[in-house]
Amino acid sequence: MLLTLFSMISIAAWGGTYWLVQREMRRTVDARLSDRMKIAVQALAAGEALPAPDNGESARLIEDTGRLGFWTDPEQGAETRYLQRQTRQGVILLGENTERQEELRHILAAGMQISLLGSLLAAGFAAVWMALRAQKRLNIITGSLADVARGQLDKRIVLEGNDDLSLVAGRINSTTARLEQAMADMRVQSSNIAHDLRTPLARLRAEIETSLSKLVENGRSVTERDLGEALDQIDQITGTFEALLRLSRIESGAGRADFKPVSLDELIDRVLETFNPVVEEAGHELVVEKAAPAQVHGNPDLLMQLLANLIQNALRYGPAGQKITLRCHQILLSVSDEGPGIPFAERERVLQPLYQLKADRQGQGLGLGLSLVQAIAELHEAELSLSDGPKGHGLTVTIRFPAQATL
């Protein structure tokens, strides 16, 4: 199709060029005949004879034929151009041989045909070469995608050059790398889920077996404490699944439909009103620092949950009597505590679901607090970062909203 389009454009271009050249040649001949006619008319008016014609020209007086202006007589040879005019002294007929111009037109036409044929052949070979090259590169891409479809997520497309297909291959490699990482994360999370649920399930089974044994072998009835402990284990299992479902909904972008203008100033006031009594009852202090809070586009309930998770983490892991600081500076939100902090090497891993830093903290939480914070931040296209707390102690979690999200 491209070769056909190129051929049509080339033919139109060469045809137009030939027509323009032919028209210019005829216009030049007609201009010379007009100049000669003026001289001839002046000569006859002065009683002189017609000027002697040069080689390839003719000039004579003829009888009136009723034909005036420029014309070409096929019977007398199409290679002669005539100009005829009526005067008082008679009818003047001037002619000029255009054989040379006709030869030039024939040469031009032949050259155009040869050039057009050469252009079409070159374009055809170039098109075939480009098609074969593109098909070869496409075969590499499709072959690599087939390997990925068979589960080889470490497969990458290697293309030389820097064209559009190379750009597409780079995007596919980036997507495959993310898919590989997502699958690895899913395997880790599945292992963590199995590990975290195994303990409460084992405890629940042990308690039920103990109660059943006491009931059957010793005849002792099941007490309220026995049922309460079993319900606690069930609540822990249910809480884990509910937290995972909530994390999944957030990561799927379900909360984006409820985005609206949110004032960070009002959001912090809500957090202070809700959590200040809880923090004080736990023996801690909640300090709020605000400097020109911005208004962002987001889900107010999810942003409230984000801050709630950070404050709850600070309460869970911080020392007694600590100061929890909630800061807001324009598009920056941060929560700092005075707890043990998180080592730099572990700061990426703590954002994974169900990952807990120390073994002695198992059972205090689900390991989903920072994962939910990360998911909510990504939903709002905000950047989450972990750093040391004030004076190098504790932990500071900072949320930076994108500049385009401010209103």
Coordinates of C-alpha atoms in Angstrom, one line a residue, residues 347 385-389 394-398:
R347 CA 12.7 -0.1 55.2
S385 CA 9.5 7.6 52.5
L386 CA 10.9 6.3 55.8
S387 CA 13.6 8.0 57.8
D388 CA 15.0 8.3 61.3
G389 CA 12.9 10.2 63.8
G394 CA 12.4 6.6 66.3
L395 CA 10.8 6.6 62.9
T396 CA 9.4 9.4 60.6
V397 CA 7.0 8.4 57.9
T398 CA 6.6 11.2 55.3

